[in-house]
PDB file of C-alpha atoms and ligand atoms in Angstrom:
ATOM      1  CA  UNK A   1     -20.934  -5.430   6.072  1.00  0.00           C
ATOM      2  CA  UNK A   2     -18.994  -2.284   5.332  1.00  0.00           C
ATOM      3  CA  UNK A   3     -15.378  -1.504   6.126  1.00  0.00           C
ATOM      4  CA  UNK A   4     -14.234   0.016   9.417  1.00  0.00           C
ATOM      5  CA  UNK A   5     -16.944   1.731  11.364  1.00  0.00           C
ATOM      6  CA  UNK A   6     -14.272   4.128  12.542  1.00  0.00           C
ATOM      7  CA  UNK A   7     -15.229   7.723  11.872  1.00  0.00           C
ATOM      8  CA  UNK A   8     -11.600   8.688  11.377  1.00  0.00           C
ATOM      9  CA  UNK A   9     -10.526   8.857   7.766  1.00  0.00           C
ATOM     10  CA  UNK A  10      -7.874   6.391   6.563  1.00  0.00           C
ATOM     11  CA  UNK A  11      -5.617   9.412   6.063  1.00  0.00           C
ATOM     12  CA  UNK A  12      -5.809  10.375   9.742  1.00  0.00           C
ATOM     13  CA  UNK A  13      -5.456   6.770  10.894  1.00  0.00           C
ATOM     14  CA  UNK A  14      -2.347   6.324   8.751  1.00  0.00           C
ATOM     15  CA  UNK A  15      -0.799   9.541  10.089  1.00  0.00           C
ATOM     16  CA  UNK A  16      -1.467   8.458  13.688  1.00  0.00           C
ATOM     17  CA  UNK A  17       0.029   5.037  13.160  1.00  0.00           C
ATOM     18  CA  UNK A  18       3.171   6.457  11.550  1.00  0.00           C
ATOM     19  CA  UNK A  19       3.639   8.787  14.478  1.00  0.00           C
ATOM     20  CA  UNK A  20       2.752   6.350  17.280  1.00  0.00           C
ATOM     21  CA  UNK A  21       4.734   3.393  15.917  1.00  0.00           C
ATOM     22  CA  UNK A  22       7.564   5.461  14.472  1.00  0.00           C
ATOM     23  CA  UNK A  23       7.639   3.502  11.216  1.00  0.00           C
ATOM     24  CA  UNK A  24       7.604   4.441   7.553  1.00  0.00           C
ATOM     25  CA  UNK A  25       7.612   0.939   6.122  1.00  0.00           C
ATOM     26  CA  UNK A  26       4.880  -0.523   3.965  1.00  0.00           C
ATOM     27  CA  UNK A  27       5.469  -4.284   3.715  1.00  0.00           C
ATOM     28  CA  UNK A  28       4.574  -5.466   0.243  1.00  0.00           C
ATOM     29  CA  UNK A  29       3.745  -9.045   1.153  1.00  0.00           C
ATOM     30  CA  UNK A  30       3.380 -10.606  -2.296  1.00  0.00           C
ATOM     31  CA  UNK A  31       3.072 -14.208  -1.121  1.00  0.00           C
ATOM     32  CA  UNK A  32       0.757 -16.718  -2.719  1.00  0.00           C
ATOM     33  CA  UNK A  33      -0.842 -18.451   0.243  1.00  0.00           C
ATOM     34  CA  UNK A  34      -3.037 -17.142   3.023  1.00  0.00           C
ATOM     35  CA  UNK A  35      -0.920 -19.042   5.577  1.00  0.00           C
ATOM     36  CA  UNK A  36       2.194 -17.116   4.480  1.00  0.00           C
ATOM     37  CA  UNK A  37       0.295 -13.847   4.548  1.00  0.00           C
ATOM     38  CA  UNK A  38      -0.866 -14.524   8.131  1.00  0.00           C
ATOM     39  CA  UNK A  39       2.669 -15.514   9.109  1.00  0.00           C
ATOM     40  CA  UNK A  40       4.283 -12.323   7.803  1.00  0.00           C
ATOM     41  CA  UNK A  41       1.462 -10.097   9.079  1.00  0.00           C
ATOM     42  CA  UNK A  42       2.132 -11.325  12.601  1.00  0.00           C
ATOM     43  CA  UNK A  43       5.941 -11.413  12.305  1.00  0.00           C
ATOM     44  CA  UNK A  44       6.365  -7.966  10.713  1.00  0.00           C
ATOM     45  CA  UNK A  45       3.227  -6.284  12.092  1.00  0.00           C
ATOM     46  CA  UNK A  46       4.993  -4.460  14.945  1.00  0.00           C
ATOM     47  CA  UNK A  47       7.384  -2.721  12.498  1.00  0.00           C
ATOM     48  CA  UNK A  48       5.058  -1.559   9.705  1.00  0.00           C
ATOM     49  CA  UNK A  49       2.381   1.079   9.147  1.00  0.00           C
ATOM     50  CA  UNK A  50       0.752  -0.757   6.196  1.00  0.00           C
ATOM     51  CA  UNK A  51       0.577  -4.316   4.930  1.00  0.00           C
ATOM     52  CA  UNK A  52       0.161  -4.187   1.140  1.00  0.00           C
ATOM     53  CA  UNK A  53      -1.284  -7.234  -0.611  1.00  0.00           C
ATOM     54  CA  UNK A  54      -2.108  -8.434  -4.099  1.00  0.00           C
ATOM     55  CA  UNK A  55      -5.033 -10.682  -3.287  1.00  0.00           C
ATOM     56  CA  UNK A  56      -5.362 -11.839  -6.901  1.00  0.00           C
ATOM     57  CA  UNK A  57      -2.026 -13.676  -6.672  1.00  0.00           C
ATOM     58  CA  UNK A  58      -3.086 -15.682  -3.614  1.00  0.00           C
ATOM     59  CA  UNK A  59      -3.969 -19.203  -4.659  1.00  0.00           C
ATOM     60  CA  UNK A  60      -6.237 -20.009  -1.700  1.00  0.00           C
ATOM     61  CA  UNK A  61      -7.689 -16.577  -0.967  1.00  0.00           C
ATOM     62  CA  UNK A  62     -10.475 -16.551   1.602  1.00  0.00           C
ATOM     63  CA  UNK A  63     -12.385 -13.590   3.015  1.00  0.00           C
ATOM     64  CA  UNK A  64     -12.553 -15.348   6.376  1.00  0.00           C
ATOM     65  CA  UNK A  65      -8.755 -15.557   6.590  1.00  0.00           C
ATOM     66  CA  UNK A  66      -8.483 -11.973   5.439  1.00  0.00           C
ATOM     67  CA  UNK A  67     -10.720 -10.932   8.329  1.00  0.00           C
ATOM     68  CA  UNK A  68      -8.312 -12.834  10.642  1.00  0.00           C
ATOM     69  CA  UNK A  69      -5.492 -10.767   9.184  1.00  0.00           C
ATOM     70  CA  UNK A  70      -7.605  -7.666   9.883  1.00  0.00           C
ATOM     71  CA  UNK A  71      -7.629  -8.746  13.507  1.00  0.00           C
ATOM     72  CA  UNK A  72      -3.823  -9.116  13.443  1.00  0.00           C
ATOM     73  CA  UNK A  73      -3.746  -5.599  11.964  1.00  0.00           C
ATOM     74  CA  UNK A  74      -5.794  -4.306  14.894  1.00  0.00           C
ATOM     75  CA  UNK A  75      -3.457  -5.936  17.413  1.00  0.00           C
ATOM     76  CA  UNK A  76      -0.259  -4.616  15.797  1.00  0.00           C
ATOM     77  CA  UNK A  77      -1.811  -1.358  14.568  1.00  0.00           C
ATOM     78  CA  UNK A  78      -1.262  -1.318  10.829  1.00  0.00           C
ATOM     79  CA  UNK A  79      -3.564  -0.696   7.867  1.00  0.00           C
ATOM     80  CA  UNK A  80      -4.346  -3.087   4.996  1.00  0.00           C
ATOM     81  CA  UNK A  81      -3.756  -1.925   1.471  1.00  0.00           C
ATOM     82  CA  UNK A  82      -4.982  -3.744  -1.655  1.00  0.00           C
ATOM     83  CA  UNK A  83      -2.590  -3.045  -4.485  1.00  0.00           C
ATOM     84  CA  UNK A  84      -5.184  -3.812  -7.181  1.00  0.00           C
ATOM     85  CA  UNK A  85      -4.416  -0.597  -9.081  1.00  0.00           C
ATOM     86  CA  UNK A  86      -8.081   0.027  -9.711  1.00  0.00           C
ATOM     87  CA  UNK A  87      -8.787   1.813 -12.954  1.00  0.00           C
ATOM     88  CA  UNK A  88     -12.353   1.521 -14.152  1.00  0.00           C
ATOM     89  CA  UNK A  89     -15.674   3.373 -14.283  1.00  0.00           C
ATOM     90  CA  UNK A  90     -17.667   3.864 -11.076  1.00  0.00           C
ATOM     91  CA  UNK A  91     -20.188   1.100 -11.883  1.00  0.00           C
ATOM     92  CA  UNK A  92     -17.453  -1.515 -12.286  1.00  0.00           C
ATOM     93  CA  UNK A  93     -15.481  -0.240  -9.306  1.00  0.00           C
ATOM     94  CA  UNK A  94     -18.507  -0.649  -7.043  1.00  0.00           C
ATOM     95  CA  UNK A  95     -19.013  -4.239  -8.271  1.00  0.00           C
ATOM     96  CA  UNK A  96     -15.318  -4.952  -7.655  1.00  0.00           C
ATOM     97  CA  UNK A  97     -15.562  -3.650  -4.083  1.00  0.00           C
ATOM     98  CA  UNK A  98     -18.272  -6.116  -3.172  1.00  0.00           C
ATOM     99  CA  UNK A  99     -17.251  -8.979  -5.541  1.00  0.00           C
ATOM    100  CA  UNK A 100     -15.179 -12.077  -4.898  1.00  0.00           C
ATOM    101  CA  UNK A 101     -12.435 -10.390  -2.841  1.00  0.00           C
ATOM    102  CA  UNK A 102     -14.943  -8.378  -0.715  1.00  0.00           C
ATOM    103  CA  UNK A 103     -12.522  -5.457  -0.502  1.00  0.00           C
ATOM    104  CA  UNK A 104     -15.162  -3.323   1.175  1.00  0.00           C
ATOM    105  CA  UNK A 105     -15.025  -5.629   4.238  1.00  0.00           C
ATOM    106  CA  UNK A 106     -11.365  -5.367   5.019  1.00  0.00           C
ATOM    107  CA  UNK A 107      -9.498  -2.804   2.916  1.00  0.00           C
ATOM    108  CA  UNK A 108      -8.308   0.431   4.539  1.00  0.00           C
ATOM    109  CA  UNK A 109      -6.347   1.648   1.527  1.00  0.00           C
ATOM    110  CA  UNK A 110      -6.157   0.877  -2.187  1.00  0.00           C
ATOM    111  CA  UNK A 111      -3.972   1.818  -5.100  1.00  0.00           C
ATOM    112  CA  UNK A 112      -5.697   3.214  -8.163  1.00  0.00           C
ATOM    113  CA  UNK A 113      -4.881   4.844 -11.483  1.00  0.00           C
ATOM    114  CA  UNK A 114      -5.751   8.520 -11.739  1.00  0.00           C
ATOM    115  CA  UNK A 115      -8.062   7.636 -14.642  1.00  0.00           C
ATOM    116  CA  UNK A 116     -10.801   6.771 -12.137  1.00  0.00           C
ATOM    117  CA  UNK A 117     -11.366  10.500 -11.709  1.00  0.00           C
ATOM    118  CA  UNK A 118     -13.413  12.181  -9.026  1.00  0.00           C
ATOM    119  CA  UNK A 119     -16.255   9.603  -9.391  1.00  0.00           C
ATOM    120  CA  UNK A 120     -13.988   6.730  -8.478  1.00  0.00           C
ATOM    121  CA  UNK A 121     -12.363   8.633  -5.656  1.00  0.00           C
ATOM    122  CA  UNK A 122     -15.753   9.496  -4.153  1.00  0.00           C
ATOM    123  CA  UNK A 123     -16.772   5.851  -4.313  1.00  0.00           C
ATOM    124  CA  UNK A 124     -13.803   4.772  -2.244  1.00  0.00           C
ATOM    125  CA  UNK A 125     -14.507   7.630   0.159  1.00  0.00           C
ATOM    126  CA  UNK A 126     -18.046   6.328   0.664  1.00  0.00           C
ATOM    127  CA  UNK A 127     -16.546   2.997   1.742  1.00  0.00           C
ATOM    128  CA  UNK A 128     -14.058   4.759   4.042  1.00  0.00           C
ATOM    129  CA  UNK A 129     -11.173   3.503   1.924  1.00  0.00           C
ATOM    130  CA  UNK A 130      -8.204   5.768   1.284  1.00  0.00           C
ATOM    131  CA  UNK A 131      -6.660   5.985  -2.163  1.00  0.00           C
ATOM    132  CA  UNK A 132      -3.006   6.094  -3.181  1.00  0.00           C
ATOM    133  CA  UNK A 133      -2.859   7.198  -6.807  1.00  0.00           C
ATOM    134  CA  UNK A 134      -0.226   5.743  -9.139  1.00  0.00           C
ATOM    135  CA  UNK A 135       1.980   8.562 -10.315  1.00  0.00           C
ATOM    136  CA  UNK A 136       4.547   6.456 -12.100  1.00  0.00           C
ATOM    137  CA  UNK A 137       5.956   2.930 -12.108  1.00  0.00           C
ATOM    138  CA  UNK A 138       9.328   1.894 -10.760  1.00  0.00           C
ATOM    139  CA  UNK A 139      10.442   0.287 -14.008  1.00  0.00           C
ATOM    140  CA  UNK A 140      12.920   1.754 -16.471  1.00  0.00           C
ATOM    141  CA  UNK A 141      10.267   2.838 -18.918  1.00  0.00           C
ATOM    142  CA  UNK A 142       7.820   3.997 -16.203  1.00  0.00           C
ATOM    143  CA  UNK A 143       5.472   6.678 -17.459  1.00  0.00           C
ATOM    144  CA  UNK A 144       4.347   9.669 -15.484  1.00  0.00           C
ATOM    145  CA  UNK A 145       0.603   9.474 -15.354  1.00  0.00           C
ATOM    146  CA  UNK A 146      -1.757  12.417 -15.835  1.00  0.00           C
ATOM    147  CA  UNK A 147      -2.646  12.857 -12.197  1.00  0.00           C
ATOM    148  CA  UNK A 148      -1.850  16.512 -11.777  1.00  0.00           C
ATOM    149  CA  UNK A 149      -5.219  17.913 -12.767  1.00  0.00           C
ATOM    150  CA  UNK A 150      -6.993  15.598 -10.402  1.00  0.00           C
ATOM    151  CA  UNK A 151      -4.703  16.550  -7.584  1.00  0.00           C
ATOM    152  CA  UNK A 152      -5.138  20.215  -8.107  1.00  0.00           C
ATOM    153  CA  UNK A 153      -8.787  20.044  -7.125  1.00  0.00           C
ATOM    154  CA  UNK A 154      -9.094  21.500  -3.653  1.00  0.00           C
ATOM    155  CA  UNK A 155     -11.789  19.051  -2.548  1.00  0.00           C
ATOM    156  CA  UNK A 156      -9.278  16.214  -2.768  1.00  0.00           C
ATOM    157  CA  UNK A 157      -7.329  17.507   0.172  1.00  0.00           C
ATOM    158  CA  UNK A 158      -6.578  15.686   2.370  1.00  0.00           C
ATOM    159  CA  UNK A 159      -9.095  12.850   2.028  1.00  0.00           C
ATOM    160  CA  UNK A 160      -9.708  10.504   0.288  1.00  0.00           C
ATOM    161  CA  UNK A 161      -6.484  10.793  -1.672  1.00  0.00           C
ATOM    162  CA  UNK A 162      -4.042   9.620   0.970  1.00  0.00           C
ATOM    163  CA  UNK A 163      -1.022   9.984  -1.246  1.00  0.00           C
ATOM    164  CA  UNK A 164       0.752   8.842  -4.365  1.00  0.00           C
ATOM    165  CA  UNK A 165       2.830   5.826  -5.350  1.00  0.00           C
ATOM    166  CA  UNK A 166       5.805   7.090  -7.263  1.00  0.00           C
ATOM    167  CA  UNK A 167       9.464   7.879  -7.587  1.00  0.00           C
ATOM    168  CA  UNK A 168       9.357  11.684  -7.488  1.00  0.00           C
ATOM    169  CA  UNK A 169       7.859  14.249  -5.205  1.00  0.00           C
ATOM    170  CA  UNK A 170       4.211  15.053  -5.888  1.00  0.00           C
ATOM    171  CA  UNK A 171       3.414  17.297  -2.953  1.00  0.00           C
ATOM    172  CA  UNK A 172       1.311  14.524  -1.426  1.00  0.00           C
ATOM    173  CA  UNK A 173       2.489  11.765   0.858  1.00  0.00           C
ATOM    174  CA  UNK A 174       4.739   9.765  -1.413  1.00  0.00           C
ATOM    175  CA  UNK A 175       5.044   5.999  -1.052  1.00  0.00           C
ATOM    176  CA  UNK A 176       7.966   4.709  -3.061  1.00  0.00           C
ATOM    177  CA  UNK A 177       8.249   1.070  -4.214  1.00  0.00           C
ATOM    178  CA  UNK A 178      11.383  -0.560  -5.598  1.00  0.00           C
ATOM    179  CA  UNK A 179      13.346  -0.411  -2.329  1.00  0.00           C
ATOM    180  CA  UNK A 180      16.347  -2.666  -1.709  1.00  0.00           C
ATOM    181  CA  UNK A 181      19.577  -2.236   0.218  1.00  0.00           C
ATOM    182  CA  UNK A 182      21.533  -4.947  -1.631  1.00  0.00           C
ATOM    183  CA  UNK A 183      20.250  -5.024  -5.221  1.00  0.00           C
ATOM    184  CA  UNK A 184      19.780  -2.602  -8.133  1.00  0.00           C
ATOM    185  CA  UNK A 185      17.224  -4.609 -10.119  1.00  0.00           C
ATOM    186  CA  UNK A 186      15.424  -7.928 -10.526  1.00  0.00           C
ATOM    187  CA  UNK A 187      15.077  -9.806 -13.832  1.00  0.00           C
ATOM    188  CA  UNK A 188      11.856  -7.966 -14.781  1.00  0.00           C
ATOM    189  CA  UNK A 189      13.076  -4.422 -15.031  1.00  0.00           C
ATOM    190  CA  UNK A 190      12.292  -3.445 -11.457  1.00  0.00           C
ATOM    191  CA  UNK A 191      14.593  -0.526 -10.481  1.00  0.00           C
ATOM    192  CA  UNK A 192      15.709  -0.725  -6.875  1.00  0.00           C
ATOM    193  CA  UNK A 193      17.051   2.075  -4.759  1.00  0.00           C
ATOM    194  CA  UNK A 194      17.955   2.443  -1.103  1.00  0.00           C
ATOM    195  CA  UNK A 195      15.662   4.225   1.353  1.00  0.00           C
ATOM    196  CA  UNK A 196      18.045   7.182   1.438  1.00  0.00           C
ATOM    197  CA  UNK A 197      18.053   7.515  -2.364  1.00  0.00           C
ATOM    198  CA  UNK A 198      14.271   7.327  -2.359  1.00  0.00           C
ATOM    199  CA  UNK A 199      14.077   9.886   0.397  1.00  0.00           C
ATOM    200  CA  UNK A 200      16.137  12.325  -1.667  1.00  0.00           C
ATOM    201  CA  UNK A 201      13.427  12.141  -4.323  1.00  0.00           C
ATOM    202  CA  UNK A 202      10.655  12.842  -1.875  1.00  0.00           C
ATOM    203  CA  UNK A 203       9.698   9.461  -0.414  1.00  0.00           C
ATOM    204  CA  UNK A 204       7.770   9.609   2.855  1.00  0.00           C
ATOM    205  CA  UNK A 205       6.928   5.914   2.979  1.00  0.00           C
ATOM    206  CA  UNK A 206       9.021   3.020   1.721  1.00  0.00           C
ATOM    207  CA  UNK A 207       7.398  -0.013   0.070  1.00  0.00           C
ATOM    208  CA  UNK A 208       9.596  -3.050   0.689  1.00  0.00           C
ATOM    209  CA  UNK A 209       8.756  -6.506  -0.658  1.00  0.00           C
ATOM    210  CA  UNK A 210      11.125  -9.311  -1.584  1.00  0.00           C
ATOM    211  CA  UNK A 211      13.970  -7.731   0.362  1.00  0.00           C
ATOM    212  CA  UNK A 212      12.086  -8.745   3.490  1.00  0.00           C
ATOM    213  CA  UNK A 213       9.795 -11.677   2.825  1.00  0.00           C
ATOM    214  CA  UNK A 214      12.345 -13.689   0.787  1.00  0.00           C
ATOM    215  CA  UNK A 215      15.267 -12.881   3.132  1.00  0.00           C
ATOM    216  CA  UNK A 216      16.956 -15.783   4.905  1.00  0.00           C
ATOM    217  CA  UNK A 217      15.906 -14.206   8.168  1.00  0.00           C
ATOM    218  CA  UNK A 218      12.803 -12.051   7.417  1.00  0.00           C
ATOM    219  CA  UNK A 219      12.541 -10.670  10.919  1.00  0.00           C
ATOM    220  CA  UNK A 220      16.145  -9.506  10.880  1.00  0.00           C
ATOM    221  CA  UNK A 221      15.558  -7.964   7.421  1.00  0.00           C
ATOM    222  CA  UNK A 222      12.376  -6.287   8.649  1.00  0.00           C
ATOM    223  CA  UNK A 223      14.250  -4.657  11.536  1.00  0.00           C
ATOM    224  CA  UNK A 224      17.084  -3.616   9.213  1.00  0.00           C
ATOM    225  CA  UNK A 225      14.695  -1.818   6.788  1.00  0.00           C
ATOM    226  CA  UNK A 226      12.675  -0.295   9.592  1.00  0.00           C
ATOM    227  CA  UNK A 227      15.855   1.197  11.021  1.00  0.00           C
ATOM    228  CA  UNK A 228      17.181   2.296   7.615  1.00  0.00           C
ATOM    229  CA  UNK A 229      13.955   4.208   6.963  1.00  0.00           C
ATOM    230  CA  UNK A 230      13.826   5.811  10.423  1.00  0.00           C
ATOM    231  CA  UNK A 231      17.456   6.911  10.469  1.00  0.00           C
ATOM    232  CA  UNK A 232      16.982   9.232   7.492  1.00  0.00           C
TER     233      UNK A 232
HETATM  234  O1  S5P B   1       5.758   1.426  -9.518  1.00  0.00           O
HETATM  235  C1  S5P B   1       5.480   0.475  -8.791  1.00  0.00           C
HETATM  236  C2  S5P B   1       4.256   0.431  -8.099  1.00  0.00           C
HETATM  237  C3  S5P B   1       4.024  -0.630  -7.242  1.00  0.00           C
HETATM  238  S1  S5P B   1       2.612  -0.585  -6.304  1.00  0.00           S
HETATM  239  N1  S5P B   1       6.381  -0.512  -8.604  1.00  0.00           N
HETATM  240  C4  S5P B   1       6.152  -1.564  -7.766  1.00  0.00           C
HETATM  241  O2  S5P B   1       7.037  -2.436  -7.616  1.00  0.00           O
HETATM  242  N2  S5P B   1       4.928  -1.659  -7.086  1.00  0.00           N
HETATM  243  C5  S5P B   1       4.612  -2.819  -6.240  1.00  0.00           C
HETATM  244  O3  S5P B   1       5.529  -2.808  -5.141  1.00  0.00           O
HETATM  245  C6  S5P B   1       4.741  -4.172  -6.923  1.00  0.00           C
HETATM  246  O4  S5P B   1       3.531  -4.567  -7.482  1.00  0.00           O
HETATM  247  C7  S5P B   1       5.156  -5.065  -5.767  1.00  0.00           C
HETATM  248  O5  S5P B   1       3.998  -5.460  -5.056  1.00  0.00           O
HETATM  249  C8  S5P B   1       5.950  -4.143  -4.852  1.00  0.00           C
HETATM  250  C9  S5P B   1       7.448  -4.222  -5.032  1.00  0.00           C
HETATM  251  O6  S5P B   1       7.937  -5.464  -4.621  1.00  0.00           O
HETATM  252  P1  S5P B   1       9.503  -5.791  -4.533  1.00  0.00           P
HETATM  253  O7  S5P B   1       9.512  -7.245  -4.171  1.00  0.00           O
HETATM  254  O8  S5P B   1      10.122  -5.528  -5.856  1.00  0.00           O
HETATM  255  O9  S5P B   1      10.037  -4.911  -3.447  1.00  0.00           O
END
């Protein structure tokens, strides 16, 4: 079974959702059980445009449950992003898409390193999966990756490269991780900034993780970040 039969590109679907729901939040739901993922998908679904997951940290991952979450995504109108940071040759990428995690059945968006080149990008396009390329990491020693050449190719616009993940403006839709209103860092070198600081450096979308799903009251936190991102 292939991903969404929708003829609209992930890029267009994302734009429509952002506009219709008036949200710029990507919830990075880095939980380790499928039950928690379902819980937060339903709780936060109305306030987000994308639910970002790391399926390889989920201890009881199941495709069946992931397809349930895809149904929750349809109800609340958000897209599912796998933050696998793909970075291999086309042959391996295609095996990964249909392997254990069956990304091709439920993924709308993925993150990938620019090293995958045009071949990798085309492969995701064939599966109707939009790509956010990693431009740099939100850690102190984050390197700027050599994405510029790839971006300059006209045929990449606007699909399937949906945007970039980074801290500085790239000219594409910029999704910025490392967002927190109350902290500057964690104990692993993550650099946090507020939505308004991120916005000043070009952020269009704000990737929020622990600030929401580990909050004492996650729904309250969700609403707080949703508002902080919209008020900019
Ligand atoms: O540069 C990056 C890129 C990504 S995708 N820095 C990041 O933190 N991320 C991801 O965003 C990271 O893997 C995690 O899933 C999320 C940040 O989570 P938080 O709990 O620190 O907000």
